[in-house]
Coordinates of C-alpha atoms and ligand atoms in Angstrom, one line a residue:
M1 CA -18.5 -16.8 34.4
A2 CA -19.4 -13.3 35.4
M3 CA -17.2 -10.6 34.5
S4 CA -16.7 -7.4 36.5
G5 CA -15.3 -4.2 35.0
L6 CA -12.0 -4.9 32.9
A7 CA -11.3 -8.0 34.7
G8 CA -11.0 -11.0 32.3
R9 CA -12.0 -8.9 29.3
H10 CA -10.5 -9.9 25.9
V11 CA -8.9 -6.7 23.9
I12 CA -9.3 -7.7 20.4
S13 CA -10.5 -4.5 18.8
I14 CA -10.3 -0.8 20.3
F15 CA -14.1 -1.4 20.3
D16 CA -13.6 -3.7 23.2
L17 CA -13.0 -0.6 25.6
S18 CA -15.4 2.1 25.8
N19 CA -14.3 5.6 25.7
D20 CA -14.8 5.8 29.7
E21 CA -12.8 2.8 30.0
I22 CA -9.8 4.2 27.9
E23 CA -9.8 7.3 30.0
G24 CA -9.6 5.1 32.9
V25 CA -6.7 3.2 31.4
F26 CA -5.1 6.7 31.0
R27 CA -5.6 7.8 34.7
L28 CA -4.0 4.8 35.9
T29 CA -1.2 5.3 33.2
D30 CA -0.5 8.7 34.7
R31 CA 0.3 7.3 38.1
F32 CA 2.3 4.2 36.7
L33 CA 4.3 6.7 34.5
S34 CA 5.2 9.1 37.3
A35 CA 6.2 6.2 39.6
L36 CA 8.3 4.8 36.8
Q37 CA 9.8 8.3 36.4
R38 CA 10.7 8.2 40.2
G39 CA 12.7 5.1 40.0
P40 CA 12.9 1.4 39.5
L41 CA 9.9 -0.1 41.1
S42 CA 10.9 -3.7 41.9
L43 CA 14.0 -2.4 43.5
V44 CA 11.9 -0.1 46.0
A45 CA 11.8 -1.8 49.3
P46 CA 11.2 0.8 52.0
R47 CA 12.6 -0.7 55.1
R48 CA 14.7 2.2 56.5
K49 CA 12.7 4.6 58.8
R50 CA 11.8 7.6 56.7
G51 CA 9.7 10.8 56.6
A52 CA 6.0 10.4 56.2
R53 CA 6.1 11.6 52.7
A54 CA 9.1 9.5 51.6
K55 CA 7.3 6.7 53.2
A56 CA 4.0 7.1 51.5
R57 CA 5.7 7.4 48.3
G58 CA 8.0 4.5 48.8
N59 CA 4.9 2.3 49.8
D60 CA 3.2 3.5 46.6
L61 CA 6.2 2.3 44.5
A62 CA 6.6 -0.8 46.5
A63 CA 2.7 -1.7 46.0
I64 CA 2.7 -1.1 42.3
G65 CA 5.8 -3.5 41.8
R66 CA 3.6 -6.2 43.7
L67 CA 0.6 -5.8 42.0
C68 CA 1.0 -8.6 39.9
T69 CA 3.1 -10.9 42.0
G70 CA 2.2 -14.6 41.1
Q71 CA 0.8 -14.0 37.8
V72 CA 2.3 -15.0 34.5
L73 CA 1.6 -13.2 31.2
A74 CA 2.3 -15.4 27.9
T75 CA 3.6 -13.3 25.0
V76 CA 3.0 -15.2 21.7
F77 CA 4.4 -13.6 18.6
F78 CA 4.0 -14.9 15.1
E79 CA 5.5 -11.9 13.4
P80 CA 8.6 -9.6 14.4
S81 CA 8.2 -7.3 17.2
T82 CA 10.3 -5.2 19.4
R83 CA 8.1 -2.5 21.1
T84 CA 4.8 -4.5 21.6
R85 CA 6.4 -7.9 23.0
L86 CA 9.1 -6.1 24.9
S87 CA 6.9 -3.3 26.6
F88 CA 4.4 -5.9 27.6
E89 CA 7.0 -8.0 29.2
A90 CA 8.5 -4.8 31.0
A91 CA 5.4 -3.8 32.1
M92 CA 4.5 -7.4 33.6
N93 CA 8.1 -7.3 35.3
R94 CA 7.5 -3.9 36.7
L95 CA 4.4 -5.0 38.2
G96 CA 6.1 -8.0 39.8
G97 CA 4.8 -10.7 37.6
R98 CA 6.4 -13.1 35.3
V99 CA 6.5 -13.5 31.6
I100 CA 6.7 -16.8 29.5
S101 CA 7.3 -16.1 25.8
V102 CA 7.1 -17.3 22.2
A103 CA 9.2 -15.0 20.2
D104 CA 9.0 -16.7 16.7
A105 CA 6.6 -18.8 15.4
R106 CA 9.5 -21.2 14.1
T107 CA 10.1 -22.3 17.8
S108 CA 6.6 -23.0 18.6
S109 CA 4.5 -26.1 17.6
A110 CA 2.8 -23.8 15.0
A111 CA 5.8 -24.7 12.7
K112 CA 4.7 -28.4 13.0
G113 CA 1.3 -27.5 11.9
E114 CA -0.5 -27.0 15.1
R115 CA -3.8 -25.0 14.9
L116 CA -3.9 -21.8 16.5
S117 CA -6.9 -22.6 18.8
D118 CA -5.2 -25.5 20.0
T119 CA -1.9 -23.5 20.9
V120 CA -4.0 -20.9 22.6
R121 CA -6.0 -23.6 24.7
V122 CA -3.0 -24.9 25.9
I123 CA -1.0 -21.7 26.9
A124 CA -4.0 -20.5 28.7
S125 CA -3.6 -23.4 31.0
Y126 CA 0.0 -22.0 31.7
A127 CA -0.8 -18.4 31.8
D128 CA -3.1 -15.9 33.2
A129 CA -3.3 -13.6 30.2
I130 CA -2.0 -13.8 26.6
V131 CA -0.7 -11.3 24.2
L132 CA -0.9 -12.4 20.5
R133 CA 0.4 -11.4 17.4
H134 CA -0.3 -12.9 14.3
P135 CA 0.0 -12.4 10.5
N136 CA -3.7 -13.4 9.6
E137 CA -6.4 -11.0 10.2
G138 CA -9.0 -12.3 12.8
A139 CA -6.5 -14.4 14.7
A140 CA -7.1 -12.7 18.0
A141 CA -11.0 -13.2 17.6
L142 CA -10.3 -16.8 17.0
A143 CA -8.0 -17.3 19.8
A144 CA -10.6 -15.5 22.3
E145 CA -13.3 -17.9 20.9
S146 CA -11.3 -20.8 21.5
L147 CA -11.4 -20.1 25.2
D148 CA -15.0 -21.0 25.3
E149 CA -17.2 -21.3 28.3
Q150 CA -16.5 -25.0 28.8
R151 CA -12.5 -24.3 28.6
L152 CA -13.0 -21.6 31.0
A153 CA -14.7 -23.6 33.6
E154 CA -12.0 -26.3 33.2
L155 CA -9.5 -23.5 33.8
G156 CA -11.3 -21.8 36.5
R157 CA -10.5 -18.4 35.6
R158 CA -10.9 -16.0 32.5
V159 CA -7.7 -15.6 30.7
P160 CA -7.9 -12.3 28.5
I161 CA -6.5 -12.7 25.0
I162 CA -4.9 -9.4 24.0
N163 CA -4.5 -8.6 20.4
G164 CA -0.8 -7.4 19.8
G165 CA -1.6 -7.2 16.0
D166 CA -3.6 -9.3 13.9
G167 CA -2.4 -9.0 10.2
A168 CA -3.6 -6.0 8.6
H169 CA -6.5 -5.6 10.8
E170 CA -6.1 -4.1 14.5
H171 CA -3.7 -3.2 16.9
P172 CA -5.6 -1.8 19.8
T173 CA -2.9 -1.5 22.6
Q174 CA -0.7 0.7 20.2
T175 CA -3.9 2.8 19.8
L176 CA -4.1 3.4 23.4
C177 CA -0.2 4.4 23.4
D178 CA -1.1 6.8 20.2
L179 CA -4.2 8.3 22.1
Y180 CA -2.2 8.8 25.3
T181 CA 0.5 10.7 23.6
I182 CA -1.9 12.9 21.7
K183 CA -3.9 13.8 25.1
R184 CA -0.7 14.2 27.0
D185 CA 0.7 16.9 24.5
H186 CA -2.6 18.5 23.6
G187 CA -4.9 18.0 26.7
K188 CA -7.7 16.6 24.6
I189 CA -8.3 14.9 21.4
E190 CA -11.9 16.1 20.6
G191 CA -11.7 18.8 17.9
L192 CA -8.0 18.1 17.0
N193 CA -6.8 17.7 13.5
V194 CA -5.0 14.7 12.8
A195 CA -3.2 13.7 9.7
L196 CA -2.7 9.8 9.2
C197 CA 0.0 9.4 6.4
G198 CA 1.5 6.5 4.6
D199 CA 0.2 2.9 4.1
L200 CA -3.3 3.3 5.4
L201 CA -4.5 0.2 3.6
H202 CA -2.3 -2.2 5.4
A203 CA -1.3 -0.4 8.7
R204 CA -3.3 -2.1 11.6
T205 CA -2.2 0.7 13.9
V206 CA -3.9 3.2 11.6
H207 CA -7.2 1.1 11.6
S208 CA -7.5 1.0 15.3
L209 CA -6.3 4.5 15.7
S210 CA -8.9 5.9 13.1
Y211 CA -11.6 4.4 15.0
G212 CA -10.2 5.9 18.4
L213 CA -9.9 9.5 16.9
A214 CA -13.4 9.3 15.4
R215 CA -14.9 8.1 18.8
F216 CA -13.1 10.9 20.6
G217 CA -14.2 13.5 17.9
A218 CA -11.0 14.4 16.2
N219 CA -11.0 15.5 12.7
I220 CA -9.1 12.8 10.5
K221 CA -7.1 13.6 7.2
C222 CA -5.7 10.9 5.1
I223 CA -2.5 11.5 3.2
S224 CA -1.5 8.5 1.0
P225 CA -0.9 7.3 -2.6
P226 CA -4.2 6.3 -3.9
E227 CA -3.4 2.5 -3.8
L228 CA -2.7 2.8 -0.2
R229 CA -5.9 4.3 1.3
L230 CA -8.0 3.3 4.3
P231 CA -9.8 0.0 3.6
R232 CA -13.4 0.3 2.5
Y233 CA -14.6 -1.6 5.7
V234 CA -12.6 1.1 7.8
K235 CA -14.0 4.0 6.1
R236 CA -17.6 2.8 6.0
R237 CA -17.5 2.1 9.7
L238 CA -16.1 5.8 10.4
E239 CA -18.8 7.2 8.3
I240 CA -21.7 5.2 9.6
E241 CA -20.9 4.8 13.1
F242 CA -19.3 8.2 13.9
E243 CA -20.5 10.3 11.0
C244 CA -16.6 10.9 10.3
V245 CA -15.6 11.2 6.5
P246 CA -11.9 11.3 6.6
A247 CA -10.6 13.9 3.9
E248 CA -8.1 12.1 1.6
Y249 CA -4.9 13.8 -0.2
E250 CA -1.9 12.3 -2.0
S251 CA 0.5 14.6 -0.4
F252 CA 1.1 17.2 2.1
S253 CA 0.6 19.9 -0.7
D254 CA -2.4 18.6 -1.8
L255 CA -4.0 19.1 1.5
A256 CA -4.8 22.6 0.0
A257 CA -7.0 21.6 -2.8
P258 CA -10.4 19.7 -2.0
D259 CA -11.6 21.4 0.9
R260 CA -10.3 24.7 0.0
Q261 CA -13.2 26.9 1.1
H262 CA -13.6 25.0 4.3
V263 CA -10.0 25.5 5.1
I264 CA -10.0 28.9 4.0
Y265 CA -12.7 29.8 6.6
A266 CA -11.2 27.9 9.3
A267 CA -7.9 29.8 8.7
E268 CA -9.8 33.0 8.8
K269 CA -11.3 32.0 12.1
R270 CA -7.9 31.0 13.5
R271 CA -6.0 33.9 12.3
R272 CA -8.8 36.3 12.9
R273 CA -8.2 38.0 9.7
A274 CA -10.5 38.3 6.4
A275 CA -8.5 35.7 4.3
K276 CA -11.2 34.6 2.1
H277 CA -10.1 36.3 -1.1
L278 CA -6.6 37.4 -0.2
V279 CA -4.9 34.0 0.5
S280 CA -2.4 32.8 -2.3
D281 CA -1.8 29.2 -2.9
E282 CA 1.4 29.3 -1.2
D283 CA -0.1 31.2 1.8
L284 CA -2.8 28.4 2.0
Q285 CA -0.4 25.8 2.3
E286 CA 1.3 27.4 5.0
I287 CA -2.0 27.9 7.0
I288 CA -3.2 24.4 6.3
G289 CA 0.1 22.9 7.6
R290 CA -0.4 25.0 10.9
L291 CA -3.9 23.7 11.4
L292 CA -2.7 20.3 11.7
D293 CA -2.3 19.3 15.5
V294 CA -0.8 15.8 14.9
V295 CA 1.0 14.0 12.0
Y296 CA 0.8 10.2 12.4
V297 CA 3.2 8.5 9.9
T298 CA 3.6 4.9 9.2
R299 CA 5.8 2.7 7.0
V300 CA 4.8 0.9 3.8
Q301 CA 3.8 -2.4 5.3
A302 CA 5.8 -4.2 2.4
E303 CA 5.3 -7.8 4.0
R304 CA 1.4 -7.3 3.4
F305 CA 1.7 -6.8 -0.2
A306 CA 0.7 -9.5 -2.7
E307 CA 3.4 -8.2 -4.9
P308 CA 6.4 -6.8 -3.1
E309 CA 7.5 -4.7 -6.2
R310 CA 4.5 -2.8 -5.7
A311 CA 5.8 -1.7 -2.0
E312 CA 8.9 -0.7 -3.5
A313 CA 7.2 1.8 -6.2
V314 CA 5.1 3.6 -3.3
R315 CA 8.0 3.8 -0.9
G316 CA 9.2 7.2 -0.5
S317 CA 6.3 8.9 -2.0
Y318 CA 5.5 10.7 1.2
S319 CA 7.9 11.6 4.0
I320 CA 8.4 14.1 6.7
D321 CA 11.5 16.1 6.1
A322 CA 12.5 19.6 6.7
E323 CA 10.3 21.1 4.1
V324 CA 7.3 19.5 5.9
L325 CA 8.6 20.6 9.4
R326 CA 8.8 24.2 7.9
R327 CA 5.0 24.1 6.9
I328 CA 3.4 22.2 10.0
G329 CA 2.7 24.4 13.2
R330 CA 5.1 24.8 16.1
D331 CA 2.7 22.8 18.3
T332 CA 2.4 20.0 15.8
T333 CA 3.0 16.6 17.3
I334 CA 4.9 14.2 14.9
L335 CA 4.1 10.4 15.7
H336 CA 5.0 7.2 14.3
P337 CA 4.3 3.7 15.8
L338 CA 7.7 2.8 14.7
P339 CA 9.6 0.8 13.2
R340 CA 10.4 3.7 10.6
V341 CA 12.1 2.7 7.5
N342 CA 12.4 6.1 5.2
E343 CA 9.2 7.9 5.9
V344 CA 10.8 10.3 8.7
D345 CA 14.0 11.8 7.9
Y346 CA 16.6 11.0 10.8
A347 CA 17.3 15.0 10.9
V348 CA 13.5 15.2 12.2
D349 CA 14.4 13.6 15.5
Q350 CA 16.1 16.9 16.8
D351 CA 13.1 18.7 16.4
A352 CA 11.1 19.1 19.6
R353 CA 7.9 18.2 17.6
A354 CA 9.2 14.7 17.0
A355 CA 7.4 12.6 19.8
Y356 CA 7.7 9.0 18.5
F357 CA 10.5 7.9 21.0
R358 CA 8.4 9.3 24.0
Q359 CA 5.3 7.6 22.4
A360 CA 7.1 4.3 22.4
S361 CA 8.2 4.7 26.0
Y362 CA 4.5 5.3 27.0
G363 CA 4.1 1.7 26.0
V364 CA 5.3 0.4 29.3
P365 CA 3.0 2.3 31.8
I366 CA 0.0 2.0 29.3
R367 CA 0.5 -1.7 29.3
M368 CA 1.1 -1.8 33.1
A369 CA -2.4 -0.2 33.4
L370 CA -4.0 -2.5 30.9
M371 CA -2.5 -5.7 32.7
A372 CA -3.3 -4.6 36.2
L373 CA -7.1 -4.1 35.1
L374 CA -7.5 -7.2 32.9
L375 CA -6.0 -9.3 35.9
G376 CA -8.2 -7.6 38.3
R377 CA -5.4 -6.0 40.2
K378 CA -7.0 -2.5 39.7
R379 CA -10.4 -1.5 39.2
L380 CA -11.7 1.6 37.4
R381 CA -13.7 3.9 39.6
R382 CA -16.3 4.6 36.9
R383 CA -17.5 2.3 34.5
G384 CA -18.4 3.0 30.9
K385 CA -22.1 3.7 30.2
E386 CA -22.3 1.2 27.4
S387 CA -20.8 -2.4 28.1
E388 CA -18.3 -3.1 25.6
E389 CA -18.8 -6.9 26.9
A390 CA -22.2 -6.9 24.7
A391 CA -20.0 -5.9 21.4
A392 CA -17.7 -8.8 22.3
E393 CA -20.6 -11.1 22.8
K394 CA -22.0 -10.1 19.3
R395 CA -18.6 -10.6 17.7
V396 CA -18.4 -14.1 18.4
N397 CA -21.9 -15.3 18.4
H398 CA -24.4 -14.2 16.1
W399 CA -22.9 -14.8 13.0
G400 CA -23.1 -17.4 10.4
T401 CA -23.2 -18.4 6.7
T402 CA -21.6 -20.9 4.7
V403 CA -20.1 -18.1 2.4
R404 CA -16.4 -18.1 2.8
C405 CA -14.4 -14.8 3.6
Q406 CA -12.8 -13.8 0.4
N407 CA -9.6 -12.2 2.1
P408 CA -6.9 -14.9 1.5
T409 CA -5.0 -13.8 4.7
C410 CA -8.2 -13.9 6.9
I411 CA -7.8 -16.5 9.6
T412 CA -10.7 -18.4 8.5
N413 CA -8.8 -19.1 5.4
N414 CA -5.6 -20.2 7.3
E415 CA -6.8 -22.2 10.2
R416 CA -7.8 -25.9 9.4
G417 CA -11.3 -26.9 9.6
M418 CA -12.5 -23.4 10.7
L419 CA -16.1 -22.2 9.6
P420 CA -16.5 -18.8 8.1
R421 CA -18.9 -16.2 9.8
M422 CA -20.4 -13.7 7.4
E423 CA -23.0 -11.0 8.5
A424 CA -25.0 -8.8 5.9
V425 CA -24.1 -5.1 6.2
G426 CA -27.4 -3.4 6.5
D427 CA -29.2 -3.4 3.2
T428 CA -26.0 -2.8 1.3
G429 CA -25.8 -6.0 -0.4
L430 CA -22.3 -6.6 1.3
L431 CA -21.2 -9.2 3.6
R432 CA -18.7 -8.6 6.5
C433 CA -16.6 -11.2 8.1
A434 CA -17.0 -11.5 11.7
Y435 CA -13.2 -12.3 12.1
C436 CA -11.4 -9.9 9.8
D437 CA -14.2 -7.3 9.2
Q438 CA -13.5 -7.0 5.3
E439 CA -16.5 -6.7 3.1
Q440 CA -17.4 -8.5 -0.1
E441 CA -20.5 -8.6 -2.3
A442 CA -23.2 -11.0 -0.8
S443 CA -23.4 -12.2 -4.6
G444 CA -19.9 -13.6 -4.2
A445 CA -19.0 -12.3 -7.7
S446 CA -16.3 -9.5 -6.6
G447 CA -13.3 -10.2 -5.0
G448 CA -12.1 -9.2 -1.2
E449 CA -11.2 -5.7 -0.2
K450 CA -7.5 -5.4 -1.2
Ligands
NCD1 C1 3.5 -1.6 14.3 C2 2.9 -3.0 13.9 O1 3.5 -4.0 14.3 O2 1.9 -3.0 13.5 N1 4.6 -1.7 15.2 C3 4.3 -1.5 16.5 O3 3.6 -2.5 17.1 N2 4.8 -0.3 17.2 C4 4.0 -0.8 13.1 C5 4.6 -1.3 11.9 O4 5.0 -2.5 12.1 O5 4.9 -0.7 10.9

């Protein structure tokens, strides 16, 4: 079945959308956001005779509110969610569509031991698109794969699978919200200095966002306890595919140490003063803070720790408080995918730089834009140069060995009867899992990533 544009496309990873396509989603989001700000779409029915301008505006609102009439979105959430599920559902309602939902795995047949691929094949015959959240890495890729050509032919249509978060792997639609907020606040992404703080090992939002940032040319600084640094496979991908080597620090104050020279020069340029030999450590830290355009914070993902006591030990080892606020610049944006636990002081909410609630509110227009495109109700004017369809094909087709993935929470180790798919990572002697992306020694001698 041929695909055109984004219609029918699965969004499993942020790599399933090209940069041009992401920009296209943002343009449509701008339109939907301003329509949402003007009034409740579904209530707009321009019957009265009005001035031409009001009429055009009313028609626009009414047209948006009817875009997905007759279509059904299934939200299938096997892990807790507030923002992702409800903003997808609000988005579909705003577009005039309907929603069916599994909000808790215990209420679906998964609790009776049904395989995920069976659940997905059935739901695909009830709905026009499926958003899936699942605790196992690679679950969304498996869901997409279970809608193979034969199944799609039976259904007579493509049913896009949207990854609403698969274990500690990826969360591409959160990245759309994150990048959109950054772009709105700074007018660009390229060249910005973005600090990713917190549990970078397990936070799926961070993994997808780091790829997005690297692709749009931002500089990434990672602030985390040593045991919660970005996974090896994420770092390797950033380095090899985008020549992006994130700088790593344990705290905001450490930000000064490793690339001191570089920062001094950058500071010199920014402040137009010959600071190389004159800046004290204290000053330096001041300057560095001011060089950050975005600080993105995540909570410790306690549910993903093999030993939950270890989560307790690292909790509170980094946090945004009055002291950090004093150090960062006046235009630095503070983002958080939410929920927060204790990484951002409640007092920070009053500060104009705190953008996390606005970031969450963009979830609705972003997901409206995505749904309208994936359901073929809107088309992008320009298409991305390199088709991401090819990437998706590669992901599901050309892999295969009998070696099992060593990540215990990978979907291949949790779905009954599922075959592993591992691919050699160049000539590194490593194998990478096609579903969860984690790497392991080809010899099978060493353990998984975590
Ligand atoms: C995140 C998630 O579920 O990964 N939440 C979200 O979707 N906005 C972040 C988190 O749970 O920490």
